[in-house]
Amino acid sequence: MGQRGREKYLDVIKVVGAIFIVALHTMSNTIHAAGSVSYAHSLCVHVVHQLLYTAVPVFVLATGAGFLATGRDNSYKGMRRNIIKLVLCIVLFGTLFWALEQLMSGAHLQAGSLIAAILGDATWSHMWYLYRLLGIYLCMPLLAVFVNHASKKDQVIFAGLLLFFFCIYPFVAGVTGFFTAEVMPFTGIWFFYALTGGMLGRLSVNTLRKYRWLALAGTTIGVGSILSVSLQQGVTYIFSESHPLTVLLAISLFVDIRILCGENDSWPWQKRLAENSLGCYIIHPIFIHVCVRILRFNPQNHLPLLTLPITILVIFIISMAVSDILRRVPVIRKFLL
């Protein structure tokens, strides 16, 4: 039996987001290993990289909607399993990735270094996502209480405060050179994304359709502006997840996908891929390293317009397949993936 249409857009976001993350990491890791490449090639990869980076904010919006707009038990008792899963993923996969890096670099395996790496988020570059997601999970019960009991006006005000202090103010401060980071009252744009995702997820599709042209305009402006700025500023300019254009594009894409999916049921393969999205995210860097370091194949050096998409697709399929196999083990399915 298919899922409710309300949740289909979450499945689509998870699957598309996983593909984009694999693409982002494949391009960034292979271009650093490509040796001497032209500036034009580096700029093209950088521009695509900037657009794909929006996948993480969209995924956090979906996380907020998945917990705050679907009637789930968001108490600490209800969140316990999710929290334990992430902690175990950070410790176990973090240990594996740290050990692989140490062995590849010829360094010695020392328990003290491992503990420092895990506590300091230095086990592998992509693991930072799990640490921030854990922070969202730990605060989800509080966000749920607020969303369930606060008026819509208060929710909008709080989201606006988060947006101002964590997006608008830092952007203006960066442009003017006036920084007061030590006294900022908020420390994470992710809470804004999670709260906004929950608020938007509670709106009916019919209500969102009234704003479809606004969402399409936001997507067009976001993509066009990021392309324009990236081409003008070059490879040194990085759009952070708190940049106003990233926020605009992420929210617009989230609404676009929600409207596009409507109230249709999820197909079985969508649900299955979505359930393996976290496993794909955790596992895929291993196959990128296998491709570049062991097989010595770099798609950036061989017809990249053809070999890059094929390499990304192969890594995505293998990562999804491995995640699916691992999740068939009851203990792994319950406590890890």
PDB file of C-alpha atoms in Angstrom, residues 98-331:
ATOM      1  CA  TRP A  98      39.085   7.567  10.508  1.00  0.00           C
ATOM      2  CA  ALA A  99      40.908   4.218  10.401  1.00  0.00           C
ATOM      3  CA  LEU A 100      40.823   4.189   6.582  1.00  0.00           C
ATOM      4  CA  GLU A 101      42.287   7.685   6.406  1.00  0.00           C
ATOM      5  CA  GLN A 102      44.993   6.831   8.905  1.00  0.00           C
ATOM      6  CA  LEU A 103      45.954   3.670   6.999  1.00  0.00           C
ATOM      7  CA  MET A 104      45.975   5.505   3.648  1.00  0.00           C
ATOM      8  CA  SER A 105      48.229   8.221   5.063  1.00  0.00           C
ATOM      9  CA  GLY A 106      50.510   5.713   6.805  1.00  0.00           C
ATOM     10  CA  ALA A 107      49.747   7.066  10.285  1.00  0.00           C
ATOM     11  CA  HIS A 108      49.418   4.944  13.418  1.00  0.00           C
ATOM     12  CA  LEU A 109      46.038   4.035  14.894  1.00  0.00           C
ATOM     13  CA  GLN A 110      45.815   5.602  18.341  1.00  0.00           C
ATOM     14  CA  ALA A 111      42.754   5.576  20.586  1.00  0.00           C
ATOM     15  CA  GLY A 112      43.339   9.140  21.746  1.00  0.00           C
ATOM     16  CA  SER A 113      43.437  10.435  18.188  1.00  0.00           C
ATOM     17  CA  LEU A 114      40.261   8.517  17.369  1.00  0.00           C
ATOM     18  CA  ILE A 115      38.370  10.011  20.331  1.00  0.00           C
ATOM     19  CA  ALA A 116      39.570  13.506  19.419  1.00  0.00           C
ATOM     20  CA  ALA A 117      38.519  12.961  15.801  1.00  0.00           C
ATOM     21  CA  ILE A 118      35.018  11.812  16.756  1.00  0.00           C
ATOM     22  CA  LEU A 119      34.472  14.614  19.282  1.00  0.00           C
ATOM     23  CA  GLY A 120      35.894  17.185  16.878  1.00  0.00           C
ATOM     24  CA  ASP A 121      34.039  15.993  13.758  1.00  0.00           C
ATOM     25  CA  ALA A 122      37.286  15.085  11.997  1.00  0.00           C
ATOM     26  CA  THR A 123      36.546  11.521  10.890  1.00  0.00           C
ATOM     27  CA  TRP A 124      35.739  12.371   7.265  1.00  0.00           C
ATOM     28  CA  SER A 125      34.583  15.522   5.551  1.00  0.00           C
ATOM     29  CA  HIS A 126      30.969  14.497   4.925  1.00  0.00           C
ATOM     30  CA  MET A 127      30.284  13.367   8.499  1.00  0.00           C
ATOM     31  CA  TRP A 128      29.545  16.942   9.633  1.00  0.00           C
ATOM     32  CA  TYR A 129      26.006  16.458   8.350  1.00  0.00           C
ATOM     33  CA  LEU A 130      25.297  13.771  10.963  1.00  0.00           C
ATOM     34  CA  TYR A 131      26.490  15.999  13.794  1.00  0.00           C
ATOM     35  CA  ARG A 132      24.167  18.816  12.755  1.00  0.00           C
ATOM     36  CA  LEU A 133      21.300  16.423  12.136  1.00  0.00           C
ATOM     37  CA  LEU A 134      21.816  15.079  15.656  1.00  0.00           C
ATOM     38  CA  GLY A 135      21.444  18.629  16.954  1.00  0.00           C
ATOM     39  CA  ILE A 136      18.117  18.934  15.121  1.00  0.00           C
ATOM     40  CA  TYR A 137      16.939  15.609  16.558  1.00  0.00           C
ATOM     41  CA  LEU A 138      17.900  16.635  20.086  1.00  0.00           C
ATOM     42  CA  CYS A 139      15.898  19.852  19.760  1.00  0.00           C
ATOM     43  CA  MET A 140      12.980  18.389  17.768  1.00  0.00           C
ATOM     44  CA  PRO A 141      10.810  17.778  20.891  1.00  0.00           C
ATOM     45  CA  LEU A 142      11.103  21.470  21.751  1.00  0.00           C
ATOM     46  CA  LEU A 143      10.361  22.542  18.175  1.00  0.00           C
ATOM     47  CA  ALA A 144       7.351  20.200  18.149  1.00  0.00           C
ATOM     48  CA  VAL A 145       5.934  21.703  21.347  1.00  0.00           C
ATOM     49  CA  PHE A 146       6.353  25.171  19.885  1.00  0.00           C
ATOM     50  CA  VAL A 147       4.747  24.304  16.522  1.00  0.00           C
ATOM     51  CA  ASN A 148       1.872  22.426  18.171  1.00  0.00           C
ATOM     52  CA  HIS A 149       0.969  25.135  20.672  1.00  0.00           C
ATOM     53  CA  ALA A 150       2.187  28.454  19.285  1.00  0.00           C
ATOM     54  CA  SER A 151      -0.060  30.514  17.044  1.00  0.00           C
ATOM     55  CA  LYS A 152       0.811  30.783  13.348  1.00  0.00           C
ATOM     56  CA  LYS A 153       1.736  34.399  13.954  1.00  0.00           C
ATOM     57  CA  ASP A 154       4.225  33.443  16.676  1.00  0.00           C
ATOM     58  CA  GLN A 155       5.663  30.711  14.462  1.00  0.00           C
ATOM     59  CA  VAL A 156       6.212  33.187  11.636  1.00  0.00           C
ATOM     60  CA  ILE A 157       7.785  35.698  14.036  1.00  0.00           C
ATOM     61  CA  PHE A 158      10.194  33.093  15.424  1.00  0.00           C
ATOM     62  CA  ALA A 159      11.102  31.854  11.936  1.00  0.00           C
ATOM     63  CA  GLY A 160      11.652  35.487  10.932  1.00  0.00           C
ATOM     64  CA  LEU A 161      13.986  36.037  13.883  1.00  0.00           C
ATOM     65  CA  LEU A 162      15.985  32.937  12.952  1.00  0.00           C
ATOM     66  CA  LEU A 163      16.132  34.108   9.335  1.00  0.00           C
ATOM     67  CA  PHE A 164      17.292  37.584  10.326  1.00  0.00           C
ATOM     68  CA  PHE A 165      19.927  36.606  12.878  1.00  0.00           C
ATOM     69  CA  PHE A 166      21.276  33.655  10.944  1.00  0.00           C
ATOM     70  CA  CYS A 167      20.895  34.734   7.326  1.00  0.00           C
ATOM     71  CA  ILE A 168      20.201  38.411   6.711  1.00  0.00           C
ATOM     72  CA  TYR A 169      22.364  39.860   9.477  1.00  0.00           C
ATOM     73  CA  PRO A 170      25.482  37.744   8.739  1.00  0.00           C
ATOM     74  CA  PHE A 171      25.141  38.552   5.024  1.00  0.00           C
ATOM     75  CA  VAL A 172      24.897  42.296   5.644  1.00  0.00           C
ATOM     76  CA  ALA A 173      27.721  42.103   8.202  1.00  0.00           C
ATOM     77  CA  GLY A 174      29.894  40.290   5.659  1.00  0.00           C
ATOM     78  CA  VAL A 175      29.244  42.921   3.009  1.00  0.00           C
ATOM     79  CA  THR A 176      29.898  45.837   5.374  1.00  0.00           C
ATOM     80  CA  GLY A 177      32.733  44.186   7.303  1.00  0.00           C
ATOM     81  CA  PHE A 178      30.905  44.562  10.628  1.00  0.00           C
ATOM     82  CA  PHE A 179      30.989  41.294  12.590  1.00  0.00           C
ATOM     83  CA  THR A 180      29.709  40.572  16.088  1.00  0.00           C
ATOM     84  CA  ALA A 181      29.596  36.777  15.946  1.00  0.00           C
ATOM     85  CA  GLU A 182      30.346  36.378  19.660  1.00  0.00           C
ATOM     86  CA  VAL A 183      27.048  37.978  20.712  1.00  0.00           C
ATOM     87  CA  MET A 184      24.776  36.385  18.114  1.00  0.00           C
ATOM     88  CA  PRO A 185      21.685  34.968  19.880  1.00  0.00           C
ATOM     89  CA  PHE A 186      21.328  32.013  17.493  1.00  0.00           C
ATOM     90  CA  THR A 187      23.901  29.535  16.276  1.00  0.00           C
ATOM     91  CA  GLY A 188      22.298  27.508  13.472  1.00  0.00           C
ATOM     92  CA  ILE A 189      20.423  28.123  10.215  1.00  0.00           C
ATOM     93  CA  TRP A 190      19.349  24.495  10.382  1.00  0.00           C
ATOM     94  CA  PHE A 191      16.764  25.296  13.044  1.00  0.00           C
ATOM     95  CA  PHE A 192      15.252  27.813  10.651  1.00  0.00           C
ATOM     96  CA  TYR A 193      15.109  25.210   7.874  1.00  0.00           C
ATOM     97  CA  ALA A 194      13.597  22.561  10.162  1.00  0.00           C
ATOM     98  CA  LEU A 195      10.999  24.953  11.586  1.00  0.00           C
ATOM     99  CA  THR A 196      10.120  26.337   8.143  1.00  0.00           C
ATOM    100  CA  GLY A 197       9.838  22.824   6.712  1.00  0.00           C
ATOM    101  CA  GLY A 198       7.431  21.897   9.489  1.00  0.00           C
ATOM    102  CA  MET A 199       5.340  25.011   8.932  1.00  0.00           C
ATOM    103  CA  LEU A 200       5.187  24.549   5.156  1.00  0.00           C
ATOM    104  CA  GLY A 201       4.530  20.823   5.551  1.00  0.00           C
ATOM    105  CA  ARG A 202       1.431  21.587   7.602  1.00  0.00           C
ATOM    106  CA  LEU A 203      -0.077  23.656   4.820  1.00  0.00           C
ATOM    107  CA  SER A 204      -2.315  21.856   2.352  1.00  0.00           C
ATOM    108  CA  VAL A 205      -1.191  21.419  -1.232  1.00  0.00           C
ATOM    109  CA  ASN A 206      -4.155  23.505  -2.380  1.00  0.00           C
ATOM    110  CA  THR A 207      -2.976  26.371  -0.194  1.00  0.00           C
ATOM    111  CA  LEU A 208       0.574  26.120  -1.535  1.00  0.00           C
ATOM    112  CA  ARG A 209      -0.700  26.067  -5.118  1.00  0.00           C
ATOM    113  CA  LYS A 210      -1.890  29.648  -4.614  1.00  0.00           C
ATOM    114  CA  TYR A 211       1.794  30.585  -4.370  1.00  0.00           C
ATOM    115  CA  ARG A 212       3.130  28.329  -7.134  1.00  0.00           C
ATOM    116  CA  TRP A 213       4.147  31.239  -9.352  1.00  0.00           C
ATOM    117  CA  LEU A 214       5.946  32.855  -6.434  1.00  0.00           C
ATOM    118  CA  ALA A 215       7.792  29.570  -5.763  1.00  0.00           C
ATOM    119  CA  LEU A 216       8.707  29.196  -9.449  1.00  0.00           C
ATOM    120  CA  ALA A 217       9.922  32.791  -9.486  1.00  0.00           C
ATOM    121  CA  GLY A 218      12.022  32.107  -6.385  1.00  0.00           C
ATOM    122  CA  THR A 219      13.575  29.057  -8.019  1.00  0.00           C
ATOM    123  CA  THR A 220      14.312  30.972 -11.215  1.00  0.00           C
ATOM    124  CA  ILE A 221      15.789  33.947  -9.369  1.00  0.00           C
ATOM    125  CA  GLY A 222      17.803  31.689  -7.069  1.00  0.00           C
ATOM    126  CA  VAL A 223      19.304  29.581  -9.863  1.00  0.00           C
ATOM    127  CA  GLY A 224      19.920  32.580 -12.118  1.00  0.00           C
ATOM    128  CA  SER A 225      21.518  34.669  -9.374  1.00  0.00           C
ATOM    129  CA  ILE A 226      23.769  31.860  -8.146  1.00  0.00           C
ATOM    130  CA  LEU A 227      24.888  31.177 -11.716  1.00  0.00           C
ATOM    131  CA  SER A 228      25.529  34.870 -12.350  1.00  0.00           C
ATOM    132  CA  VAL A 229      27.424  35.525  -9.117  1.00  0.00           C
ATOM    133  CA  SER A 230      29.469  32.323  -9.447  1.00  0.00           C
ATOM    134  CA  LEU A 231      30.512  33.154 -13.011  1.00  0.00           C
ATOM    135  CA  GLN A 232      31.420  36.724 -12.043  1.00  0.00           C
ATOM    136  CA  GLN A 233      33.198  35.994  -8.754  1.00  0.00           C
ATOM    137  CA  GLY A 234      34.940  32.796  -9.862  1.00  0.00           C
ATOM    138  CA  VAL A 235      35.912  29.679  -7.928  1.00  0.00           C
ATOM    139  CA  THR A 236      36.827  31.562  -4.740  1.00  0.00           C
ATOM    140  CA  TYR A 237      33.239  32.608  -3.967  1.00  0.00           C
ATOM    141  CA  ILE A 238      31.293  30.052  -1.941  1.00  0.00           C
ATOM    142  CA  PHE A 239      27.553  30.164  -1.270  1.00  0.00           C
ATOM    143  CA  SER A 240      26.997  29.008   2.303  1.00  0.00           C
ATOM    144  CA  GLU A 241      23.785  27.359   3.481  1.00  0.00           C
ATOM    145  CA  SER A 242      22.901  30.621   5.249  1.00  0.00           C
ATOM    146  CA  HIS A 243      23.336  32.828   2.166  1.00  0.00           C
ATOM    147  CA  PRO A 244      20.041  34.597   1.277  1.00  0.00           C
ATOM    148  CA  LEU A 245      20.092  33.134  -2.255  1.00  0.00           C
ATOM    149  CA  THR A 246      20.606  29.612  -0.894  1.00  0.00           C
ATOM    150  CA  VAL A 247      17.699  30.107   1.506  1.00  0.00           C
ATOM    151  CA  LEU A 248      15.488  31.457  -1.300  1.00  0.00           C
ATOM    152  CA  LEU A 249      16.333  28.589  -3.659  1.00  0.00           C
ATOM    153  CA  ALA A 250      15.959  25.886  -0.991  1.00  0.00           C
ATOM    154  CA  ILE A 251      12.520  27.034   0.168  1.00  0.00           C
ATOM    155  CA  SER A 252      11.319  27.575  -3.401  1.00  0.00           C
ATOM    156  CA  LEU A 253      12.464  24.112  -4.486  1.00  0.00           C
ATOM    157  CA  PHE A 254      10.832  22.555  -1.439  1.00  0.00           C
ATOM    158  CA  VAL A 255       7.488  24.189  -2.281  1.00  0.00           C
ATOM    159  CA  ASP A 256       7.865  23.342  -5.999  1.00  0.00           C
ATOM    160  CA  ILE A 257       8.408  19.652  -5.226  1.00  0.00           C
ATOM    161  CA  ARG A 258       5.523  19.601  -2.754  1.00  0.00           C
ATOM    162  CA  ILE A 259       3.166  21.088  -5.353  1.00  0.00           C
ATOM    163  CA  LEU A 260       4.483  18.814  -8.119  1.00  0.00           C
ATOM    164  CA  CYS A 261       3.934  15.663  -6.054  1.00  0.00           C
ATOM    165  CA  GLY A 262       0.452  16.754  -4.985  1.00  0.00           C
ATOM    166  CA  GLU A 263      -1.590  14.147  -3.162  1.00  0.00           C
ATOM    167  CA  ASN A 264      -0.396  11.161  -5.186  1.00  0.00           C
ATOM    168  CA  ASP A 265       0.807   8.000  -3.476  1.00  0.00           C
ATOM    169  CA  SER A 266       4.506   7.162  -3.344  1.00  0.00           C
ATOM    170  CA  TRP A 267       5.571   4.316  -5.565  1.00  0.00           C
ATOM    171  CA  PRO A 268       7.196   1.363  -3.750  1.00  0.00           C
ATOM    172  CA  TRP A 269      10.610   2.026  -5.306  1.00  0.00           C
ATOM    173  CA  GLN A 270      10.502   5.650  -4.146  1.00  0.00           C
ATOM    174  CA  LYS A 271       9.884   4.595  -0.574  1.00  0.00           C
ATOM    175  CA  ARG A 272      12.638   1.986  -0.738  1.00  0.00           C
ATOM    176  CA  LEU A 273      15.191   4.411  -2.138  1.00  0.00           C
ATOM    177  CA  ALA A 274      14.174   7.061   0.401  1.00  0.00           C
ATOM    178  CA  GLU A 275      14.673   4.615   3.264  1.00  0.00           C
ATOM    179  CA  ASN A 276      18.223   4.013   2.026  1.00  0.00           C
ATOM    180  CA  SER A 277      19.099   7.694   1.546  1.00  0.00           C
ATOM    181  CA  LEU A 278      20.939   8.017   4.886  1.00  0.00           C
ATOM    182  CA  GLY A 279      22.912   4.839   4.218  1.00  0.00           C
ATOM    183  CA  CYS A 280      23.771   6.102   0.736  1.00  0.00           C
ATOM    184  CA  TYR A 281      24.963   9.385   2.206  1.00  0.00           C
ATOM    185  CA  ILE A 282      27.195   7.683   4.765  1.00  0.00           C
ATOM    186  CA  ILE A 283      28.639   5.019   2.461  1.00  0.00           C
ATOM    187  CA  HIS A 284      29.156   6.745  -0.903  1.00  0.00           C
ATOM    188  CA  PRO A 285      32.550   8.429  -0.130  1.00  0.00           C
ATOM    189  CA  ILE A 286      34.110   4.971   0.178  1.00  0.00           C
ATOM    190  CA  PHE A 287      33.339   4.251  -3.477  1.00  0.00           C
ATOM    191  CA  ILE A 288      34.579   7.682  -4.542  1.00  0.00           C
ATOM    192  CA  HIS A 289      37.906   6.867  -2.884  1.00  0.00           C
ATOM    193  CA  VAL A 290      37.922   3.417  -4.499  1.00  0.00           C
ATOM    194  CA  CYS A 291      37.378   5.036  -7.885  1.00  0.00           C
ATOM    195  CA  VAL A 292      40.092   7.672  -7.495  1.00  0.00           C
ATOM    196  CA  ARG A 293      42.700   6.086  -5.227  1.00  0.00           C
ATOM    197  CA  ILE A 294      42.451   2.370  -5.942  1.00  0.00           C
ATOM    198  CA  LEU A 295      41.189   2.146  -9.506  1.00  0.00           C
ATOM    199  CA  ARG A 296      43.078   5.317 -10.434  1.00  0.00           C
ATOM    200  CA  PHE A 297      40.171   6.467 -12.579  1.00  0.00           C
ATOM    201  CA  ASN A 298      39.329  10.139 -12.630  1.00  0.00           C
ATOM    202  CA  PRO A 299      36.301  11.119 -14.749  1.00  0.00           C
ATOM    203  CA  GLN A 300      37.521  14.729 -14.829  1.00  0.00           C
ATOM    204  CA  ASN A 301      40.330  13.631 -17.158  1.00  0.00           C
ATOM    205  CA  HIS A 302      38.293  11.615 -19.668  1.00  0.00           C
ATOM    206  CA  LEU A 303      35.382  13.289 -21.487  1.00  0.00           C
ATOM    207  CA  PRO A 304      33.896  14.652 -18.222  1.00  0.00           C
ATOM    208  CA  LEU A 305      30.543  15.550 -19.827  1.00  0.00           C
ATOM    209  CA  LEU A 306      30.037  11.823 -20.344  1.00  0.00           C
ATOM    210  CA  THR A 307      32.147  10.105 -17.694  1.00  0.00           C
ATOM    211  CA  LEU A 308      31.141  12.332 -14.744  1.00  0.00           C
ATOM    212  CA  PRO A 309      27.381  11.588 -14.960  1.00  0.00           C
ATOM    213  CA  ILE A 310      28.083   7.883 -15.511  1.00  0.00           C
ATOM    214  CA  THR A 311      30.497   7.751 -12.552  1.00  0.00           C
ATOM    215  CA  ILE A 312      28.012   9.594 -10.328  1.00  0.00           C
ATOM    216  CA  LEU A 313      25.207   7.234 -11.334  1.00  0.00           C
ATOM    217  CA  VAL A 314      27.343   4.127 -10.757  1.00  0.00           C
ATOM    218  CA  ILE A 315      28.466   5.326  -7.309  1.00  0.00           C
ATOM    219  CA  PHE A 316      24.884   6.210  -6.394  1.00  0.00           C
ATOM    220  CA  ILE A 317      23.549   2.798  -7.483  1.00  0.00           C
ATOM    221  CA  ILE A 318      26.306   0.870  -5.694  1.00  0.00           C
ATOM    222  CA  SER A 319      25.889   2.944  -2.516  1.00  0.00           C
ATOM    223  CA  MET A 320      22.119   2.430  -2.531  1.00  0.00           C
ATOM    224  CA  ALA A 321      22.540  -1.310  -3.149  1.00  0.00           C
ATOM    225  CA  VAL A 322      25.049  -1.698  -0.306  1.00  0.00           C
ATOM    226  CA  SER A 323      22.819   0.315   2.027  1.00  0.00           C
ATOM    227  CA  ASP A 324      19.836  -1.853   1.076  1.00  0.00           C
ATOM    228  CA  ILE A 325      21.817  -5.039   1.746  1.00  0.00           C
ATOM    229  CA  LEU A 326      23.038  -3.752   5.109  1.00  0.00           C
ATOM    230  CA  ARG A 327      19.513  -2.749   6.149  1.00  0.00           C
ATOM    231  CA  ARG A 328      18.367  -6.325   5.624  1.00  0.00           C
ATOM    232  CA  VAL A 329      20.385  -7.215   8.736  1.00  0.00           C
ATOM    233  CA  PRO A 330      17.890  -6.655  11.610  1.00  0.00           C
ATOM    234  CA  VAL A 331      20.452  -5.210  14.044  1.00  0.00           C
TER     235      VAL A 331
END
